[in-house]
Short mmCIF file of C-alpha atoms and ligand atoms in Angstrom, two decimals:
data_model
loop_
_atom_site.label_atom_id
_atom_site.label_comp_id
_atom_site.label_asym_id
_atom_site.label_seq_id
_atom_site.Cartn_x
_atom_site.Cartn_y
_atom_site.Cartn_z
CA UNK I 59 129.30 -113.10 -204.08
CA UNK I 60 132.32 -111.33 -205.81
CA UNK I 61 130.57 -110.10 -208.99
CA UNK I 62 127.94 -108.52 -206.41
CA UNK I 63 131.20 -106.34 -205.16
CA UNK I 64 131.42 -103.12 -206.47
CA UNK I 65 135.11 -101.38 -206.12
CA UNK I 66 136.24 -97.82 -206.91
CA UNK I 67 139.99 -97.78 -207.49
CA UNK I 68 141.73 -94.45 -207.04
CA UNK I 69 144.79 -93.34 -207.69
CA UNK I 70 147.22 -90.71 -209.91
CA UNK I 71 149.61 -93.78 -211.30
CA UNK I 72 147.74 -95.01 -214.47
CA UNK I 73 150.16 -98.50 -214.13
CA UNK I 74 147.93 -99.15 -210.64
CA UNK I 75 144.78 -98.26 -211.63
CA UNK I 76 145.37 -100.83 -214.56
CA UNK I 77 146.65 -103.80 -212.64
CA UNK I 78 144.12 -103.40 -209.53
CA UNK I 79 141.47 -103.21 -211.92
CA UNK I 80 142.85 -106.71 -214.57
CA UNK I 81 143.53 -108.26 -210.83
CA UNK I 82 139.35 -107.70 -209.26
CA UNK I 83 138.24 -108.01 -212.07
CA UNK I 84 139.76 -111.44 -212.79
CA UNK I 85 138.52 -112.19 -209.01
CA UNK I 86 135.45 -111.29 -210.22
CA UNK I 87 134.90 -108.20 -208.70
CA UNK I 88 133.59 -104.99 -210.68
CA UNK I 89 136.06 -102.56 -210.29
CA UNK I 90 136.12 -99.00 -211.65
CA UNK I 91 139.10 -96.60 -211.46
CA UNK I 92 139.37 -92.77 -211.34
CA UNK I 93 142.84 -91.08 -211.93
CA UNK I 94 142.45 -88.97 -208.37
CA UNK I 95 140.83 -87.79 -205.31
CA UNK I 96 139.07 -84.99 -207.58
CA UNK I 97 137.56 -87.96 -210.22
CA UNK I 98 137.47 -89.83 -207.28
CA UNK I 99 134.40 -87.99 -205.72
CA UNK I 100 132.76 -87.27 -209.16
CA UNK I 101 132.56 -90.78 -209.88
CA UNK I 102 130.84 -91.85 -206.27
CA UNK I 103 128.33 -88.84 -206.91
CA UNK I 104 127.14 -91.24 -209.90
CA UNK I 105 127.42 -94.83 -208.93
CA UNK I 106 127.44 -96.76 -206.13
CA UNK I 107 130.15 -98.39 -204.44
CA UNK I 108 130.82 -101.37 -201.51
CA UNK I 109 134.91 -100.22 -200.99
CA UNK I 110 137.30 -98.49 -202.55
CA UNK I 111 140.82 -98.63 -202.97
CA UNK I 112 142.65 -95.58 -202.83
CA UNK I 113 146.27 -94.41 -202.53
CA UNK I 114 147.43 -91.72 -200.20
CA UNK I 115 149.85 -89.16 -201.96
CA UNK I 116 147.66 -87.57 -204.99
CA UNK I 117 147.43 -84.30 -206.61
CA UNK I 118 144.91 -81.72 -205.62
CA UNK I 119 142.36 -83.85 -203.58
CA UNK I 120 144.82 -86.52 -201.53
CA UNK I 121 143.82 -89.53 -200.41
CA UNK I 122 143.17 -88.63 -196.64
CA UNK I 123 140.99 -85.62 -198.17
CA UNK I 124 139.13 -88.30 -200.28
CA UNK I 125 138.70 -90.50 -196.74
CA UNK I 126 137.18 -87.43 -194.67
CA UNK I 127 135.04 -86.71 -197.45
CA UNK I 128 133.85 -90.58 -197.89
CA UNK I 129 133.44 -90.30 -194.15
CA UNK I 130 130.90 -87.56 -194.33
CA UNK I 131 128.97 -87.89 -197.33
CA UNK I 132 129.18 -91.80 -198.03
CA UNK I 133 129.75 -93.34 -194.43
CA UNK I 134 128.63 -96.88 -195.71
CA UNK I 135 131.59 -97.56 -198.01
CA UNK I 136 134.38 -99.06 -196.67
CA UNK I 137 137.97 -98.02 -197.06
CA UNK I 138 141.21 -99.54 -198.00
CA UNK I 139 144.29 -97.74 -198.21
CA UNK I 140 147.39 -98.23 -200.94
CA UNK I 141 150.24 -96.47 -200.44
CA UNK I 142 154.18 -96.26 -201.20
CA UNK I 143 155.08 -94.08 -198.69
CA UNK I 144 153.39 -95.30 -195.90
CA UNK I 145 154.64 -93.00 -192.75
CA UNK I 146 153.71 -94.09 -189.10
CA UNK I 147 151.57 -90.73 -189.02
CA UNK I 148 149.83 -90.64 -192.43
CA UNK I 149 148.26 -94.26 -191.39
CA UNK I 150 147.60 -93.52 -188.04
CA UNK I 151 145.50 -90.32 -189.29
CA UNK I 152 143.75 -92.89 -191.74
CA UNK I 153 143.12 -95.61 -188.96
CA UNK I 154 141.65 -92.71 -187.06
CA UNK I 155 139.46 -91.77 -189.71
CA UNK I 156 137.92 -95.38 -189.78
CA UNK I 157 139.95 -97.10 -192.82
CA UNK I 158 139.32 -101.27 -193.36
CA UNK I 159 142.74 -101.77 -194.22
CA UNK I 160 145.94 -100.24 -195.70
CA UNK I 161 148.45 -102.24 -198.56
CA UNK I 162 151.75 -100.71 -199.09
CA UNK I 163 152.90 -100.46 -202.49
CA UNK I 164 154.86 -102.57 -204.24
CA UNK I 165 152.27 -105.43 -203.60
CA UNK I 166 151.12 -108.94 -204.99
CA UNK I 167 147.94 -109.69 -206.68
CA UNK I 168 147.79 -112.32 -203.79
CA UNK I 169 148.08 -109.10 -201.26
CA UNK I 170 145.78 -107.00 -202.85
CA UNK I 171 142.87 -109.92 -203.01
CA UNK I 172 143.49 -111.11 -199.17
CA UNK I 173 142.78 -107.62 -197.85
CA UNK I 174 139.47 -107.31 -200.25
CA UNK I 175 138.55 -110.56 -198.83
CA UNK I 176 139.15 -109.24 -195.38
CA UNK I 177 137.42 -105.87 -196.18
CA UNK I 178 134.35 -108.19 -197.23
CA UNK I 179 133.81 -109.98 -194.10
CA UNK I 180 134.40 -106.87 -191.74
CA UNK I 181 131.46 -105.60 -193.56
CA UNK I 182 129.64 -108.94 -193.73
CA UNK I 183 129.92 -108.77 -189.59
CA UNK I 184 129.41 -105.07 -189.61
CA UNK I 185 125.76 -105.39 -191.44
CA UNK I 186 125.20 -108.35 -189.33
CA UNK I 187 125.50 -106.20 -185.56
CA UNK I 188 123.79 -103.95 -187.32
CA UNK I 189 120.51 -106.47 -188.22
CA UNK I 190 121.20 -107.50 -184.42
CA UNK I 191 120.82 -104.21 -183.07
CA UNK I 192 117.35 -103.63 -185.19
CA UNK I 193 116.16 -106.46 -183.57
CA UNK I 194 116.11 -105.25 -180.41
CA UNK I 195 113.09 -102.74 -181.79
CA UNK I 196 109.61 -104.94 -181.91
CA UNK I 197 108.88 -104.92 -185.61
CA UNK I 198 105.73 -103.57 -186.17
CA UNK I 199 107.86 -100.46 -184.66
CA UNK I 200 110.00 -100.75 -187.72
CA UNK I 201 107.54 -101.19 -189.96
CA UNK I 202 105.68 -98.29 -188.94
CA UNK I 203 108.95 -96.06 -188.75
CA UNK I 204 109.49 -97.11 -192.51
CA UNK I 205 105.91 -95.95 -193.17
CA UNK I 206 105.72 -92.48 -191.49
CA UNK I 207 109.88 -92.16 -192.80
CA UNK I 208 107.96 -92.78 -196.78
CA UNK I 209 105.30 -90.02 -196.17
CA UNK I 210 107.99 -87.55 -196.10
CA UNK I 211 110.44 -88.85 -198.75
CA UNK I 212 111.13 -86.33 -201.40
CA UNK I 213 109.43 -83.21 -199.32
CA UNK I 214 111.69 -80.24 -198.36
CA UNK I 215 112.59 -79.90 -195.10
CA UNK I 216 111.14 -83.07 -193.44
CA UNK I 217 114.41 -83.79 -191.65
CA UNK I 218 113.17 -82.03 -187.90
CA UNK I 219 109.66 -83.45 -188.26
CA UNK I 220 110.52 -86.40 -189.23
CA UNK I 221 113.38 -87.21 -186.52
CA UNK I 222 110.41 -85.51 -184.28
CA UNK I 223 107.92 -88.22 -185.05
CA UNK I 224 110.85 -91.04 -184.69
CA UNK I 225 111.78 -89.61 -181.06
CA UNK I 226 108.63 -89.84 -180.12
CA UNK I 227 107.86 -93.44 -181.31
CA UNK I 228 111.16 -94.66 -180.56
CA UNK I 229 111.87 -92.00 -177.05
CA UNK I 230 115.24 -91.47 -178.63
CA UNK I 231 117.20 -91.56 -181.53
CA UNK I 232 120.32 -94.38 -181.43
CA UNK I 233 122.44 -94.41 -184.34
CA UNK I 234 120.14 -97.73 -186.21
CA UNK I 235 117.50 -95.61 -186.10
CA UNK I 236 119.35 -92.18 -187.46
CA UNK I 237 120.56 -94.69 -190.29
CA UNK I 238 117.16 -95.72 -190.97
CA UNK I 239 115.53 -92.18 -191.20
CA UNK I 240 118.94 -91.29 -193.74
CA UNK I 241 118.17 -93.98 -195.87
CA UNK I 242 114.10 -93.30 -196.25
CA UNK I 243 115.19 -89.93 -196.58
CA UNK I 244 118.01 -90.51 -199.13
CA UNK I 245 119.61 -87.45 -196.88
CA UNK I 246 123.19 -88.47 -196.06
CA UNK I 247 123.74 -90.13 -192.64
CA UNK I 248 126.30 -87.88 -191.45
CA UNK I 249 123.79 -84.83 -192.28
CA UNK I 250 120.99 -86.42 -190.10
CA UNK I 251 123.91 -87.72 -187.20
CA UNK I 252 124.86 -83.83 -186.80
CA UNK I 253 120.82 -82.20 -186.84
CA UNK I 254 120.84 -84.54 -183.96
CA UNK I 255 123.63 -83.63 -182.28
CA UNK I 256 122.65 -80.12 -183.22
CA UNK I 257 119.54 -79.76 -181.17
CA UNK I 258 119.25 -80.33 -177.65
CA UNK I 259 115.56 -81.67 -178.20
CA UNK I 260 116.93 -84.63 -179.60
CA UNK I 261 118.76 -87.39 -177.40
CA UNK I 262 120.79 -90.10 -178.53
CA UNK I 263 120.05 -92.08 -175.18
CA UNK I 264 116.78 -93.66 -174.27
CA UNK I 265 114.84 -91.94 -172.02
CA UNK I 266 112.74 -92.87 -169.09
CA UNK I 267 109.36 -92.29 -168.83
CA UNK I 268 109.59 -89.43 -166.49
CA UNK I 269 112.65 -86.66 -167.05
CA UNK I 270 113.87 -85.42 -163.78
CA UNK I 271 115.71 -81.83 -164.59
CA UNK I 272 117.78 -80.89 -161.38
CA UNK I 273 118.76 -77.23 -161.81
CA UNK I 274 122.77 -76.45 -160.67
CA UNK I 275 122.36 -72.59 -161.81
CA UNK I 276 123.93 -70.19 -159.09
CA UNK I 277 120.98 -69.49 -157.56
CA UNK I 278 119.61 -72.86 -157.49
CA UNK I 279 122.88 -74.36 -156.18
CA UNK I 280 123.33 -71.71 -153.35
CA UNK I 281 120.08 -72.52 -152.05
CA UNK I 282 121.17 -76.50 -151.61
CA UNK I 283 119.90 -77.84 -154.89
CA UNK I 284 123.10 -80.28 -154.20
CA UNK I 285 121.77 -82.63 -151.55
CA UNK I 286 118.37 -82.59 -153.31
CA UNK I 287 120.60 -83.80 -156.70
CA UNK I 288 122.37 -86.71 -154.52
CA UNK I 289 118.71 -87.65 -152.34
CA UNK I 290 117.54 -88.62 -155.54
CA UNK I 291 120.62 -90.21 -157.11
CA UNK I 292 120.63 -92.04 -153.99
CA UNK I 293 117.26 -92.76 -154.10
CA UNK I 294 117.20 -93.87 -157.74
CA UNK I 295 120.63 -95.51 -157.76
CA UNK I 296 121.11 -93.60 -161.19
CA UNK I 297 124.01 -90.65 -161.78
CA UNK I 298 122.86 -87.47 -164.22
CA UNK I 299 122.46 -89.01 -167.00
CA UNK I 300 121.03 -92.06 -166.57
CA UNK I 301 117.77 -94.18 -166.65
CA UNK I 302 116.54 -96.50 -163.31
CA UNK I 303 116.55 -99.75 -164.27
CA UNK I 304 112.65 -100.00 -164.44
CA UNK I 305 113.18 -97.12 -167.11
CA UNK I 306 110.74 -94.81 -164.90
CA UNK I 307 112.84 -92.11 -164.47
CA UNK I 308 116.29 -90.63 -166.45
CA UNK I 309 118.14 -87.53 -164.36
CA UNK I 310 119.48 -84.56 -166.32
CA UNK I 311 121.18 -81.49 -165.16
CA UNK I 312 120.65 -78.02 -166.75
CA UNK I 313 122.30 -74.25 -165.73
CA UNK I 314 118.59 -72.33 -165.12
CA UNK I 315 115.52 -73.57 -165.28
CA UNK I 316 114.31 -69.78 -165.64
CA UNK I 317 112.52 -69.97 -162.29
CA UNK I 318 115.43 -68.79 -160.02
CA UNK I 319 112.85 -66.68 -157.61
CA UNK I 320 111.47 -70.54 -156.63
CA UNK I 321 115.15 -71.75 -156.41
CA UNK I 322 115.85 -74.50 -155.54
CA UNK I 323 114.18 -75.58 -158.60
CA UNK I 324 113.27 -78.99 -160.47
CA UNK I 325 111.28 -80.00 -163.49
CA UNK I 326 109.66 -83.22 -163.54
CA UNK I 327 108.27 -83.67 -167.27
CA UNK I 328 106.49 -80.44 -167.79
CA UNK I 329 105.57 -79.55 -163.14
CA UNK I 330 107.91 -77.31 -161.44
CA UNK I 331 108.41 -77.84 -158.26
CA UNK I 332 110.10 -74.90 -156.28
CA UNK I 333 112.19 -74.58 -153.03
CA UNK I 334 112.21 -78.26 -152.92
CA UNK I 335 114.08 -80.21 -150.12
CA UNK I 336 115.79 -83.33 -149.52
CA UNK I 337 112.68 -84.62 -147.41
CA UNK I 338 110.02 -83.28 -149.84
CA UNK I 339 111.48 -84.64 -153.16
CA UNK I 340 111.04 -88.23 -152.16
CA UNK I 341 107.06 -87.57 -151.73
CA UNK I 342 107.11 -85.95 -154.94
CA UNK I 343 108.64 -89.04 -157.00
CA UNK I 344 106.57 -91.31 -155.64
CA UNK I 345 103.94 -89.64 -157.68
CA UNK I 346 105.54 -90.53 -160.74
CA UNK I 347 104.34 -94.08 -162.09
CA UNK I 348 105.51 -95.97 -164.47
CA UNK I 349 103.59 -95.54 -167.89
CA UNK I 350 102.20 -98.28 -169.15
CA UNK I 351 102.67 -98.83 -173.11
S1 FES V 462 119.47 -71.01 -161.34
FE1 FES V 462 118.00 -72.53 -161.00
S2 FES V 462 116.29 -71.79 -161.97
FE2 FES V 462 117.75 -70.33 -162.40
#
């Protein structure tokens, strides 16, 4: 297992970068060192790496720097920090920002390869929830996700159509399924997490198979849109927000529906229904169905 390790040492004291390097490597462990945050970043544009080790204090690019950038551009390698002057603050900002594990400086060999070990089985356990969480998706889904994902590999601009086409397989876009598209893609996941949070098309959250949009706009709320909103939260036993349990029906709330002459108004999928009532908006669900997949 340890010479399938790849580790990325950084840090400005040439006398560190030398013993962490003689210590994983005599572990077994291939470990490569930059002198920086700067070097740091060059050398994870070219290689790959599982961790790396990198100290806090540096010239030009500093270690939390390094940490925000291998948060954004290279989410899947963990982090482990190394540190003489480890303040309350500095490592609070680095726990924050998602770090494995810190080692403050002077430190054993013994030290140094009982927090890699523990970096290796967060991860271990991190790719195993992950493998979990696929599961819950039948598949042939997968399969066919990986397929349409391929079509589009290497063609500008794919990104929107492709997380289109996954939305609509899927009905919504959890973070497995972001990670998969970012890795047929080879786009960086942190690029395809914020198009998603980006556009209000796209939902994080599954959706039912009917979308209820309740309009609280001014005009909509004046004319009583409120007890209509808490008929059917009552009715549905869901808040805005939320899916029934049978997954027929999630509730959203919007500001104007753009049909303020009917208020109040609500949207069921693509029907408006204007100057609806308490009394006439349980006839109207009742139309909805379940659809059958
Ligand atoms: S305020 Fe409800 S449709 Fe405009």
């Amino acid at each position: 297992m340890s010479d399938d390790i790849k580790i990325l040492v950084v840090d400005d004291e040439p006398v560190i970068l030398k013993s962490c390097k003689r210590i994983l490597d005599a572990e077994g462990y291939k470990a490569d060192s930059a002198s920086g945050g700067r070097e740091g970043i060059i050398t994870m544009e070219k290689n790959a790496y599982d961790f790396v080790i990198t100290d806090l204090k540096m010239p030009e690019v500093d270690g939390l720097t390094l940490i925000k950038w291998l948060k954004k551009s290279r989410p899947d390698i963990g982090v482990i920090i190394i540190t003489g002057y480890p303040s309350q603050e500095t490592i609070k900002d680095a726990i924050e920002l998602g770090i494995i594990d810190y080692v403050p400086k002077p430190f054993t060999p013994a030290v140094l390869i009982d927090v890699v070990k523990r970096a290796i089985e967060w991860k271990k356990k991190k790719v195993s929830d992950e493998v979990k969480k696929e599961e819950e998706f039948p598949p042939s889904m997968i399969a066919e996700l990986d397929r349409m994902i391929k079509g589009y590999r290497n063609k500008p601009g794919s990104l929107i159509p492709v997380l289109q086409r996954v939305q609509e397989m899927v009905g919504y876009l959890p973070p497995i399924v972001q990670k998969r598209v970012s890795r047929g893609l080879n786009i960086p996941a942190a690029e395809v997490h914020s198009v998603v949070s980006f556009y209000s098309f796209f939902t994080m959250k599954p959706r039912g198979d009917h979308i209820i949009k309740v309009c609280l706009g001014t005009a909509c709320y004046v004319k009583g849109i409120e007890e209509v909103l808490s008929k059917i939260k009552k009715g549905l036993h869901i808040e805005v927000g939320g899916i029934t349990e049978d997954k027929r029906f999630s509730l959203e709330a919007v500001r104007c529906l753009g049909a303020c002459g009917l208020a109040p108004v609500l949207v069921i999928d693509h029907d408006t229904y204007g100057a609806i009532s308490p009394k006439k908006v349980t006839e109207i669900l009742d139309a909805y169905q379940p659809v059958t997949k």
